[in-house]
Amino acid sequence: MKRLSLVALAASLASVQSEGLDIDAVNPKIVEAQYAVRGFILDRAREIEADLAQESHDWPFDEIVRCNIGNPQALGQAPPKFAREVLSNVVLPKTPRWGVSKQVRERADAYRAAIQGGVGAYSESQGITLIRKEVAKFISDRDGIAADPEAIFLTDGASAGVRHLTQLLVSGPQDGVLAPAPQYPLYSAMATMYDGTLGSYYLDESADWAAPVAEIAKAYDDVVARGATPKMLVIINPGNPTGASLPREALEAIVEFVASKPGLVLMADEVYQENVYGDAPAFISFKKVVHDLKSTIPVVSFHSVSKGFTGECGLRGGYFELTNVSEEVKEQLIKLASVSLCSNVLGQIAVGLMVNPPVDGRELKAYEDEKAAKLSSLERRANEVARALDALDGVSCVQPQGAMYLFPSITLPDAALAAAGAAGLAPDAFYALKLLESTGLVVVPGSGFGQKNGTWHFRTTFLPPEDQITAVTKRLAGFHDAFLASFKAPAGEL
C-alpha cells in the first residue's frame, strides 16, 4: 500500500474536516448576528499589529491604540489595590502574609470560609451566598430599600446575565425586544441569536441622547405590527455608546410606560452607575424609582466589575437582581444558571470586593483616594476628547455625562460617501478603517450600534492614559483634516 507523506496526510485530514463541518451547517442566526465592537475593524487592527511587530514596517505609526472597547486596564489603568490583595490571599492562602493588613487577611479568610473546596471548586449555581448578601447590602445602602440575596444572581459579567434573560423570554419571532438606537450591540445580537423580533427606539441626540417615551411607544407599536409581542425593554443608563445619564423624570416616564404594557419586562443595564461626570443627572436606579412610584412592574437590573473605576473586565464578574418577579420564574433562571454549573469564582469574589470595599483605616483612605483619582481623571479625559472632537470640521459631539464613551456625529463629503459605497462599506465604517490605517487608532463605526438613517457616527472611549490623551486627539484631528481635504479635492483618495 502506498504510504502518504506527512504533507499529503495533513491535507487529506484538512479536507475531511472541511467537508465534515462547513458554514452551511452553522445555525443561521449565529451567522446573522453582528457584534461591531469586535468586528472587522479590530480584525484589521490585529493584522496591522502583526506587521508592527516586525523589525521594519511601512505603517506611519508604531502602535495600535484600542479606543474601541471599555477595557480600562488594557490601556494602562491600574487594578484596584485592595481587591487584588484580597484575591491574592484567597488564591494562595499559605503564602507568607507579612506586610498584608489585618483587613485584607480577614476578608480573604471570610471568602475562603464561604467557598467549599476553594476557588477551584464549583460554587452554588446562583452564586456564593456570602457575596450575594454583600450585593444585597450594597443595593440596600444605595437605594434605601431592602434587597433580598435570594433575588440576586452572580454572573460572568453583565453580558452573561443578559444572555440568561434573553434565553428565558425570547423563543422565536413572536417575542419582541425593544432596545435603544444607538445601543450596545449585545442586545441586538442576542435578539438575533434567539430569533426574536428587534424593535429600535431612537435616542434624541439633540437632547443629550434622551430616551423619549414617544419613541419607545413607536418601537413597541412597530413590533406589534410585525406580529410579535414585546417582552423586554432595554434601558442602558448611563448610556452606551452615548454616555448619557438620564434624569429622574425620564426614568419615571419609562416606568409608567412599562406599567401600561402588561407582560413587558424592564431590563435595566446599570453597569456604568459609578461613571457620572460633572453636572450630569446623578445616577438613580430603576429599582428605587419603581419602589418610590409603588409600581409592580418586573425589573431586572444588571451591574458589573468591568466598568466603574474597577475595570476588572477580564475577571468576568457581574450580577443581576430581580424585582417583582415570581418564584416560578426565578426557578427557571436557577435552572439556566445550573446548566453552566456556576459563574467563575474569582469573578464572584471581585463582585464582592466591588460592592463591599474597605470599611475603615488606611485601606479605606487608600481606596477612596484611588476611586476619586480614577473617576476625576476619566472626567477630565472625557471633556478633553469631547472638546477636540467638537472642534473638528463636520463633527458634533454631545457633552459627556457618563460611562466611558463618546459618540460623535460626522458629516462626510459626497466623494467620501461614494468611495465608501464603492468599497462596500457604510460611510462611518469606511472612515473608521481609514482612521485605523492612517493613525493606528481603533474606533467603532456608529453603523454597528444602530443610528438614524442618513446620520453617521463613531464610538470612541476616552481610556488612553491621561498623559497621552492630547497626542491621541492630535493624531485624530490630523487624520480628519487630511481625510476631508482628500475627498474635497478632485478624484481625491486618502
Short mmCIF file of C-alpha atoms in Angstrom, two decimals:
data_model
loop_
_atom_site.label_atom_id
_atom_site.label_comp_id
_atom_site.label_asym_id
_atom_site.label_seq_id
_atom_site.Cartn_x
_atom_site.Cartn_y
_atom_site.Cartn_z
CA MET A 1 0.00 0.00 0.00
CA LYS A 2 1.33 3.43 -0.95
CA ARG A 3 2.35 5.48 2.06
CA LEU A 4 1.12 9.05 2.25
CA SER A 5 3.62 11.79 3.01
CA LEU A 6 3.00 13.83 6.13
CA VAL A 7 2.05 16.82 3.97
CA ALA A 8 -0.41 14.76 1.94
CA LEU A 9 -1.84 13.19 5.07
CA ALA A 10 -2.35 16.61 6.67
CA ALA A 11 -4.01 17.89 3.52
CA SER A 12 -6.25 14.84 3.42
CA LEU A 13 -7.30 15.30 7.04
CA ALA A 14 -7.94 19.01 6.48
CA SER A 15 -10.14 18.13 3.52
CA VAL A 16 -12.13 15.65 5.59
CA GLN A 17 -12.54 18.18 8.38
CA SER A 18 -13.63 20.85 5.92
CA GLU A 19 -16.17 18.53 4.33
CA GLY A 20 -17.38 17.48 7.78
CA LEU A 21 -18.30 20.95 9.03
CA ASP A 22 -18.71 23.99 6.86
CA ILE A 23 -20.61 27.23 7.24
CA ASP A 24 -23.82 25.73 5.83
CA ALA A 25 -24.09 23.60 8.96
CA VAL A 26 -23.93 26.56 11.34
CA ASN A 27 -27.05 27.96 12.97
CA PRO A 28 -28.03 30.75 10.55
CA LYS A 29 -28.99 33.00 13.45
CA ILE A 30 -25.39 32.87 14.71
CA VAL A 31 -24.13 33.77 11.24
CA GLU A 32 -26.64 36.62 11.02
CA ALA A 33 -25.77 38.12 14.41
CA GLN A 34 -23.39 41.09 14.40
CA TYR A 35 -21.19 42.47 17.19
CA ALA A 36 -19.47 45.59 15.92
CA VAL A 37 -17.33 46.24 18.99
CA ARG A 38 -15.12 43.32 17.91
CA GLY A 39 -15.80 43.39 14.19
CA PHE A 40 -13.72 43.72 11.05
CA ILE A 41 -12.03 46.96 12.16
CA LEU A 42 -10.46 45.12 15.09
CA ASP A 43 -9.53 42.21 12.81
CA ARG A 44 -7.67 44.68 10.60
CA ALA A 45 -6.01 46.18 13.68
CA ARG A 46 -4.66 42.75 14.61
CA GLU A 47 -3.22 42.32 11.12
CA ILE A 48 -1.50 45.68 11.35
CA GLU A 49 -0.24 44.89 14.84
CA ALA A 50 1.44 41.77 13.47
CA ASP A 51 3.19 43.97 10.90
CA LEU A 52 4.29 46.40 13.61
CA ALA A 53 5.93 43.54 15.49
CA GLN A 54 8.37 43.05 12.61
CA GLU A 55 11.76 44.76 12.58
CA SER A 56 10.68 47.00 9.75
CA HIS A 57 7.24 48.03 8.52
CA ASP A 58 5.62 50.65 6.30
CA TRP A 59 2.97 51.96 8.67
CA PRO A 60 3.22 55.66 9.68
CA PHE A 61 2.80 54.77 13.39
CA ASP A 62 4.32 52.33 15.84
CA GLU A 63 1.38 51.15 17.93
CA ILE A 64 -2.31 50.33 17.84
CA VAL A 65 -4.40 52.34 20.32
CA ARG A 66 -7.62 50.49 21.11
CA CYS A 67 -10.34 53.06 21.71
CA ASN A 68 -12.99 50.60 20.55
CA ILE A 69 -13.95 48.95 23.83
CA GLY A 70 -14.36 49.83 27.50
CA ASN A 71 -11.34 47.83 28.65
CA PRO A 72 -9.52 50.21 31.04
CA GLN A 73 -6.67 48.00 32.21
CA ALA A 74 -5.69 47.19 28.60
CA LEU A 75 -4.96 50.90 28.25
CA GLY A 76 -2.91 51.22 31.41
CA GLN A 77 -5.41 51.69 34.25
CA ALA A 78 -4.12 50.04 37.43
CA PRO A 79 -6.28 47.34 39.04
CA PRO A 80 -7.87 48.14 42.42
CA LYS A 81 -5.18 47.52 45.03
CA PHE A 82 -7.29 46.29 47.95
CA ALA A 83 -9.27 43.92 45.72
CA ARG A 84 -6.16 42.39 44.22
CA GLU A 85 -4.54 41.92 47.63
CA VAL A 86 -7.61 40.07 48.87
CA LEU A 87 -7.85 37.97 45.71
CA SER A 88 -4.18 37.04 46.01
CA ASN A 89 -4.68 35.87 49.56
CA VAL A 90 -7.78 33.89 48.65
CA VAL A 91 -5.99 32.10 45.81
CA LEU A 92 -2.76 31.40 47.73
CA PRO A 93 -3.75 31.14 51.39
CA LYS A 94 -0.45 29.59 52.52
CA THR A 95 1.71 32.35 51.07
CA PRO A 96 3.53 34.24 53.87
CA ARG A 97 1.36 37.22 54.70
CA TRP A 98 3.76 39.65 56.29
CA GLY A 99 3.11 43.16 55.08
CA VAL A 100 -0.55 42.28 54.39
CA SER A 101 -3.02 44.21 56.51
CA LYS A 102 -5.38 42.64 59.02
CA GLN A 103 -8.37 43.82 56.98
CA VAL A 104 -7.07 42.08 53.84
CA ARG A 105 -6.42 38.86 55.76
CA GLU A 106 -9.84 38.90 57.42
CA ARG A 107 -11.65 39.49 54.14
CA ALA A 108 -9.70 36.74 52.39
CA ASP A 109 -10.40 34.36 55.26
CA ALA A 110 -14.12 35.15 55.08
CA TYR A 111 -14.27 34.39 51.36
CA ARG A 112 -12.33 31.16 51.74
CA ALA A 113 -14.67 30.05 54.51
CA ALA A 114 -17.64 30.74 52.25
CA ILE A 115 -16.31 28.58 49.40
CA GLN A 116 -16.44 24.85 49.93
CA GLY A 117 -13.28 23.48 48.31
CA GLY A 118 -11.64 26.81 47.44
CA VAL A 119 -11.61 28.88 44.24
CA GLY A 120 -11.02 25.80 42.11
CA ALA A 121 -14.35 24.25 43.13
CA TYR A 122 -17.82 24.96 41.82
CA SER A 123 -19.96 27.32 43.87
CA GLU A 124 -23.74 27.34 44.17
CA SER A 125 -25.29 27.93 40.75
CA GLN A 126 -26.87 31.22 41.81
CA GLY A 127 -23.59 32.39 43.31
CA ILE A 128 -21.78 32.30 46.65
CA THR A 129 -24.26 33.14 49.41
CA LEU A 130 -21.89 35.45 51.27
CA ILE A 131 -21.30 37.53 48.15
CA ARG A 132 -24.98 37.70 47.29
CA LYS A 133 -25.51 39.05 50.80
CA GLU A 134 -22.80 41.66 50.16
CA VAL A 135 -24.56 42.67 46.94
CA ALA A 136 -27.89 42.90 48.75
CA LYS A 137 -26.40 45.21 51.38
CA PHE A 138 -24.83 47.38 48.66
CA ILE A 139 -28.20 47.75 46.93
CA SER A 140 -29.97 48.44 50.23
CA ASP A 141 -27.44 51.14 51.16
CA ARG A 142 -27.59 52.68 47.67
CA ASP A 143 -31.38 52.81 47.35
CA GLY A 144 -32.62 52.82 50.94
CA ILE A 145 -34.70 49.75 50.09
CA ALA A 146 -34.27 46.24 51.44
CA ALA A 147 -32.75 43.79 48.95
CA ASP A 148 -33.06 40.01 49.12
CA PRO A 149 -29.93 37.91 48.45
CA GLU A 150 -32.23 35.23 47.01
CA ALA A 151 -33.25 37.66 44.25
CA ILE A 152 -29.61 38.14 43.18
CA PHE A 153 -27.68 36.04 40.67
CA LEU A 154 -23.91 36.27 40.27
CA THR A 155 -22.78 36.00 36.64
CA ASP A 156 -19.75 36.05 34.35
CA GLY A 157 -20.10 39.78 33.77
CA ALA A 158 -23.36 41.54 32.98
CA SER A 159 -23.40 40.00 29.48
CA ALA A 160 -23.99 36.50 30.85
CA GLY A 161 -26.99 37.79 32.78
CA VAL A 162 -28.39 39.42 29.66
CA ARG A 163 -27.99 36.11 27.84
CA HIS A 164 -29.88 34.25 30.61
CA LEU A 165 -32.79 36.69 30.48
CA THR A 166 -32.96 36.64 26.69
CA GLN A 167 -32.99 32.83 26.73
CA LEU A 168 -35.72 32.97 29.33
CA LEU A 169 -38.03 35.33 27.46
CA VAL A 170 -37.30 35.02 23.73
CA SER A 171 -38.05 31.79 21.89
CA GLY A 172 -38.90 32.95 18.38
CA PRO A 173 -40.06 35.83 16.17
CA GLN A 174 -43.28 36.10 18.17
CA ASP A 175 -41.22 37.59 21.04
CA GLY A 176 -40.04 41.19 20.77
CA VAL A 177 -37.05 43.02 22.24
CA LEU A 178 -37.10 46.82 22.45
CA ALA A 179 -33.58 48.31 22.54
CA PRO A 180 -32.21 51.81 22.03
CA ALA A 181 -30.60 53.05 18.85
CA PRO A 182 -27.76 53.63 19.15
CA GLN A 183 -27.28 50.68 21.53
CA TYR A 184 -24.60 48.38 22.81
CA PRO A 185 -24.86 45.62 20.17
CA LEU A 186 -25.06 42.83 22.74
CA TYR A 187 -28.83 43.31 22.76
CA SER A 188 -29.40 43.20 19.02
CA ALA A 189 -27.03 40.22 18.77
CA MET A 190 -28.92 38.33 21.48
CA ALA A 191 -32.28 39.13 19.87
CA THR A 192 -30.98 37.75 16.57
CA MET A 193 -29.40 34.61 18.05
CA TYR A 194 -32.61 33.69 19.90
CA ASP A 195 -34.70 34.51 16.82
CA GLY A 196 -36.58 37.40 18.44
CA THR A 197 -38.03 40.48 16.77
CA LEU A 198 -35.96 43.59 17.44
CA GLY A 199 -37.61 46.97 17.76
CA SER A 200 -35.32 50.01 17.91
CA TYR A 201 -36.33 53.20 19.66
CA TYR A 202 -34.26 56.22 18.70
CA LEU A 203 -32.47 58.28 21.31
CA ASP A 204 -32.58 62.06 20.87
CA GLU A 205 -29.09 63.34 20.09
CA SER A 206 -30.27 66.96 20.20
CA ALA A 207 -31.38 66.49 23.83
CA ASP A 208 -28.22 64.87 25.26
CA TRP A 209 -29.25 61.46 23.92
CA ALA A 210 -32.51 61.39 25.88
CA ALA A 211 -34.76 58.31 25.75
CA PRO A 212 -38.18 59.71 24.80
CA VAL A 213 -41.14 57.57 25.77
CA ALA A 214 -42.82 58.57 22.50
CA GLU A 215 -40.02 56.80 20.62
CA ILE A 216 -40.27 53.73 22.86
CA ALA A 217 -44.03 53.62 22.22
CA LYS A 218 -43.43 53.89 18.48
CA ALA A 219 -40.99 50.97 18.60
CA TYR A 220 -43.47 48.96 20.69
CA ASP A 221 -46.25 49.54 18.16
CA ASP A 222 -43.92 48.65 15.29
CA VAL A 223 -43.05 45.30 16.87
CA VAL A 224 -46.75 44.58 17.44
CA ALA A 225 -47.49 45.49 13.81
CA ARG A 226 -44.91 42.91 12.75
CA GLY A 227 -46.84 40.23 14.62
CA ALA A 228 -44.72 40.00 17.78
CA THR A 229 -45.34 40.74 21.45
CA PRO A 230 -42.67 42.92 23.09
CA LYS A 231 -41.27 41.03 26.08
CA MET A 232 -38.17 43.07 27.03
CA LEU A 233 -37.47 46.81 27.14
CA VAL A 234 -33.74 47.55 27.41
CA ILE A 235 -32.66 50.82 29.04
CA ILE A 236 -28.91 51.49 29.30
CA ASN A 237 -28.28 54.15 31.95
CA PRO A 238 -25.72 55.67 31.88
CA GLY A 239 -25.72 55.08 28.17
CA ASN A 240 -23.53 53.00 25.91
CA PRO A 241 -22.44 54.23 23.39
CA THR A 242 -23.91 57.66 24.09
CA GLY A 243 -22.65 58.35 27.63
CA ALA A 244 -26.00 59.93 28.58
CA SER A 245 -27.19 59.96 32.20
CA LEU A 246 -30.99 60.02 32.40
CA PRO A 247 -32.77 62.35 34.86
CA ARG A 248 -35.31 61.01 37.35
CA GLU A 249 -38.31 62.31 35.40
CA ALA A 250 -37.21 60.28 32.37
CA LEU A 251 -36.91 57.13 34.49
CA GLU A 252 -40.38 57.72 35.95
CA ALA A 253 -41.89 58.14 32.49
CA ILE A 254 -40.31 54.87 31.37
CA VAL A 255 -41.63 53.01 34.43
CA GLU A 256 -45.13 54.36 33.79
CA PHE A 257 -44.91 53.26 30.16
CA VAL A 258 -43.90 49.72 31.15
CA ALA A 259 -46.75 49.65 33.65
CA SER A 260 -49.15 50.36 30.77
CA LYS A 261 -47.89 47.29 28.87
CA PRO A 262 -48.55 44.09 30.86
CA GLY A 263 -46.02 41.37 30.11
CA LEU A 264 -43.18 43.80 29.35
CA VAL A 265 -40.03 43.39 31.48
CA LEU A 266 -37.72 46.34 32.11
CA MET A 267 -34.08 45.35 31.57
CA ALA A 268 -32.02 47.96 33.44
CA ASP A 269 -28.40 47.92 32.25
CA GLU A 270 -26.76 49.97 35.02
CA VAL A 271 -23.14 48.88 34.70
CA TYR A 272 -21.88 52.49 34.42
CA GLN A 273 -23.59 53.74 37.57
CA GLU A 274 -20.27 54.89 39.06
CA ASN A 275 -19.38 56.77 35.85
CA VAL A 276 -21.35 60.02 36.01
CA TYR A 277 -19.48 63.27 35.44
CA GLY A 278 -19.82 66.97 36.16
CA ASP A 279 -23.31 68.45 36.27
CA ALA A 280 -24.98 65.44 34.67
CA PRO A 281 -28.06 63.99 36.41
CA ALA A 282 -26.95 61.76 39.27
CA PHE A 283 -27.47 58.04 38.84
CA ILE A 284 -30.73 56.69 40.26
CA SER A 285 -31.54 53.01 39.98
CA PHE A 286 -34.73 51.86 38.31
CA LYS A 287 -35.41 49.73 41.36
CA LYS A 288 -35.61 52.86 43.52
CA VAL A 289 -37.89 54.64 41.05
CA VAL A 290 -40.18 51.60 40.86
CA HIS A 291 -40.31 51.46 44.68
CA ASP A 292 -40.96 55.18 45.05
CA LEU A 293 -43.79 55.06 42.48
CA LYS A 294 -45.24 51.98 44.22
CA SER A 295 -45.12 50.25 40.85
CA THR A 296 -45.28 46.49 40.43
CA ILE A 297 -43.55 46.24 37.04
CA PRO A 298 -40.96 43.47 36.67
CA VAL A 299 -37.39 44.80 36.59
CA VAL A 300 -34.09 43.02 36.09
CA SER A 301 -31.09 45.21 36.99
CA PHE A 302 -27.53 44.46 35.85
CA HIS A 303 -24.14 45.53 37.21
CA SER A 304 -20.53 44.54 36.50
CA VAL A 305 -16.98 44.79 37.83
CA SER A 306 -15.78 45.62 34.31
CA LYS A 307 -16.77 49.28 34.46
CA GLY A 308 -16.99 51.95 37.16
CA PHE A 309 -13.43 52.59 38.27
CA THR A 310 -12.50 48.95 38.92
CA GLY A 311 -12.09 47.98 35.27
CA GLU A 312 -11.75 44.27 36.07
CA CYS A 313 -13.02 43.21 32.63
CA GLY A 314 -11.02 40.00 32.43
CA LEU A 315 -12.24 38.65 35.76
CA ARG A 316 -15.77 38.47 34.31
CA GLY A 317 -17.81 39.29 37.37
CA GLY A 318 -21.32 40.70 37.48
CA TYR A 319 -24.79 40.27 38.92
CA PHE A 320 -28.43 40.82 38.19
CA GLU A 321 -31.26 41.45 40.65
CA LEU A 322 -34.90 40.50 40.19
CA THR A 323 -37.62 42.92 41.29
CA ASN A 324 -41.31 41.97 41.10
CA VAL A 325 -40.51 38.61 39.51
CA SER A 326 -42.34 35.47 40.64
CA GLU A 327 -40.73 32.50 42.36
CA GLU A 328 -41.73 30.28 39.44
CA VAL A 329 -39.79 32.45 37.01
CA LYS A 330 -36.83 32.63 39.38
CA GLU A 331 -36.73 28.83 39.48
CA GLN A 332 -36.34 28.79 35.71
CA LEU A 333 -33.42 31.22 35.96
CA ILE A 334 -31.81 28.97 38.57
CA LYS A 335 -32.18 26.12 36.07
CA LEU A 336 -30.43 28.19 33.38
CA ALA A 337 -27.63 29.08 35.80
CA SER A 338 -27.33 25.43 36.79
CA VAL A 339 -26.76 24.35 33.19
CA SER A 340 -23.45 26.25 33.38
CA LEU A 341 -22.93 24.95 36.94
CA CYS A 342 -21.81 28.36 38.24
CA SER A 343 -20.14 31.59 37.23
CA ASN A 344 -16.38 31.78 37.75
CA VAL A 345 -15.49 32.04 41.42
CA LEU A 346 -12.78 34.71 41.12
CA GLY A 347 -15.26 36.92 39.28
CA GLN A 348 -17.79 36.38 42.05
CA ILE A 349 -15.24 37.46 44.66
CA ALA A 350 -14.40 40.51 42.53
CA VAL A 351 -18.10 41.45 42.71
CA GLY A 352 -17.99 41.16 46.48
CA LEU A 353 -14.96 43.43 46.61
CA MET A 354 -16.64 45.97 44.32
CA VAL A 355 -19.80 46.22 46.43
CA ASN A 356 -18.08 45.85 49.79
CA PRO A 357 -14.88 47.93 49.75
CA PRO A 358 -12.62 48.51 52.78
CA VAL A 359 -14.57 49.76 55.78
CA ASP A 360 -12.00 51.72 57.78
CA GLY A 361 -8.37 52.55 58.41
CA ARG A 362 -5.64 53.22 55.89
CA GLU A 363 -7.24 50.77 53.45
CA LEU A 364 -10.39 52.88 53.31
CA LYS A 365 -8.45 56.09 52.75
CA ALA A 366 -6.32 54.48 50.03
CA TYR A 367 -9.46 53.10 48.37
CA GLU A 368 -11.26 56.45 48.43
CA ASP A 369 -8.19 58.26 47.08
CA GLU A 370 -7.83 55.68 44.30
CA LYS A 371 -11.52 55.92 43.38
CA ALA A 372 -11.50 59.73 43.33
CA ALA A 373 -8.31 59.88 41.25
CA LYS A 374 -9.57 57.43 38.62
CA LEU A 375 -13.02 58.97 38.26
CA SER A 376 -11.75 62.55 38.13
CA SER A 377 -9.18 61.53 35.53
CA LEU A 378 -11.90 59.87 33.43
CA GLU A 379 -13.95 63.07 33.62
CA ARG A 380 -11.01 65.24 32.51
CA ARG A 381 -10.22 62.88 29.65
CA ALA A 382 -13.87 62.77 28.57
CA ASN A 383 -14.05 66.55 28.42
CA GLU A 384 -10.74 66.91 26.58
CA VAL A 385 -11.65 64.37 23.92
CA ALA A 386 -15.16 65.84 23.52
CA ARG A 387 -13.73 69.35 23.04
CA ALA A 388 -11.23 68.10 20.50
CA LEU A 389 -13.90 66.23 18.55
CA ASP A 390 -16.38 69.11 18.64
CA ALA A 391 -13.73 71.43 17.20
CA LEU A 392 -13.32 69.33 14.05
CA ASP A 393 -14.94 70.41 10.80
CA GLY A 394 -18.18 68.49 10.32
CA VAL A 395 -18.05 66.76 13.72
CA SER A 396 -20.52 67.32 16.55
CA CYS A 397 -20.08 65.72 19.97
CA VAL A 398 -22.63 65.81 22.79
CA GLN A 399 -21.14 66.87 26.12
CA PRO A 400 -20.13 63.72 28.02
CA GLN A 401 -22.28 62.85 31.02
CA GLY A 402 -21.22 59.34 31.96
CA ALA A 403 -19.97 55.88 31.01
CA MET A 404 -16.67 55.55 29.10
CA TYR A 405 -17.62 56.63 25.59
CA LEU A 406 -18.30 59.47 23.21
CA PHE A 407 -20.48 59.05 20.13
CA PRO A 408 -19.73 61.99 17.82
CA SER A 409 -21.73 62.67 14.69
CA ILE A 410 -19.67 63.10 11.50
CA THR A 411 -20.67 64.76 8.23
CA LEU A 412 -18.74 63.36 5.28
CA PRO A 413 -18.20 64.78 1.77
CA ASP A 414 -20.18 63.25 -1.09
CA ALA A 415 -16.95 61.90 -2.58
CA ALA A 416 -16.24 60.03 0.65
CA LEU A 417 -19.76 58.57 0.63
CA ALA A 418 -19.23 57.41 -2.93
CA ALA A 419 -15.85 55.87 -2.08
CA ALA A 420 -17.40 54.05 0.87
CA GLY A 421 -20.13 52.67 -1.37
CA ALA A 422 -17.56 51.51 -3.91
CA ALA A 423 -15.70 49.72 -1.09
CA GLY A 424 -18.90 48.04 0.08
CA LEU A 425 -18.76 49.77 3.47
CA ALA A 426 -21.03 52.06 5.44
CA PRO A 427 -19.55 55.57 5.36
CA ASP A 428 -18.64 55.60 9.05
CA ALA A 429 -17.07 52.13 8.72
CA PHE A 430 -15.03 53.45 5.78
CA TYR A 431 -13.96 56.43 7.90
CA ALA A 432 -13.02 54.19 10.86
CA LEU A 433 -10.97 51.90 8.60
CA LYS A 434 -9.07 54.83 7.09
CA LEU A 435 -8.52 56.25 10.58
CA LEU A 436 -7.02 52.96 11.70
CA GLU A 437 -4.76 52.59 8.68
CA SER A 438 -3.57 56.19 8.93
CA THR A 439 -3.08 56.55 12.69
CA GLY A 440 -3.39 53.20 14.49
CA LEU A 441 -6.47 54.43 16.39
CA VAL A 442 -9.27 51.88 16.69
CA VAL A 443 -12.84 53.20 16.98
CA VAL A 444 -16.19 51.54 16.23
CA PRO A 445 -18.42 52.70 13.37
CA GLY A 446 -21.76 54.05 14.53
CA SER A 447 -23.50 51.84 11.98
CA GLY A 448 -22.64 48.91 14.26
CA PHE A 449 -24.77 50.41 17.06
CA GLY A 450 -27.80 51.50 15.08
CA GLN A 451 -28.47 55.14 14.27
CA LYS A 452 -30.97 57.28 12.41
CA ASN A 453 -30.86 56.78 8.66
CA GLY A 454 -28.60 59.26 6.91
CA THR A 455 -26.52 60.01 10.02
CA TRP A 456 -23.01 58.75 10.68
CA HIS A 457 -21.13 58.39 13.94
CA PHE A 458 -18.33 56.52 15.61
CA ARG A 459 -17.86 55.39 19.19
CA THR A 460 -14.60 56.09 20.95
CA THR A 461 -13.53 55.54 24.51
CA PHE A 462 -11.52 58.14 26.42
CA LEU A 463 -9.46 55.50 28.20
CA PRO A 464 -5.89 56.08 26.94
CA PRO A 465 -3.68 57.33 29.81
CA GLU A 466 -4.23 60.99 30.63
CA ASP A 467 -0.71 61.98 29.64
CA GLN A 468 -1.34 60.52 26.17
CA ILE A 469 -4.82 61.91 25.51
CA THR A 470 -3.61 65.12 23.87
CA ALA A 471 -1.36 63.18 21.50
CA VAL A 472 -4.27 60.86 20.61
CA THR A 473 -6.64 63.75 19.86
CA LYS A 474 -3.98 65.50 17.76
CA ARG A 475 -3.45 62.30 15.78
CA LEU A 476 -7.20 62.04 15.17
CA ALA A 477 -7.51 65.71 14.23
CA GLY A 478 -4.65 65.46 11.74
CA PHE A 479 -6.25 62.48 10.10
CA HIS A 480 -9.69 64.11 9.97
CA ASP A 481 -8.39 67.26 8.27
CA ALA A 482 -6.45 65.19 5.73
CA PHE A 483 -9.46 62.94 5.11
CA LEU A 484 -11.75 65.88 4.36
CA ALA A 485 -9.13 67.59 2.19
CA SER A 486 -8.59 64.39 0.21
CA PHE A 487 -12.25 63.91 -0.59
CA LYS A 488 -12.91 67.54 -1.32
CA ALA A 489 -10.10 67.53 -3.88
CA PRO A 490 -10.88 66.28 -7.41
CA ALA A 491 -10.62 62.47 -7.58
CA GLY A 492 -9.01 62.50 -4.14
CA GLU A 493 -8.48 59.40 -2.13
CA LEU A 494 -6.89 59.05 1.29
#
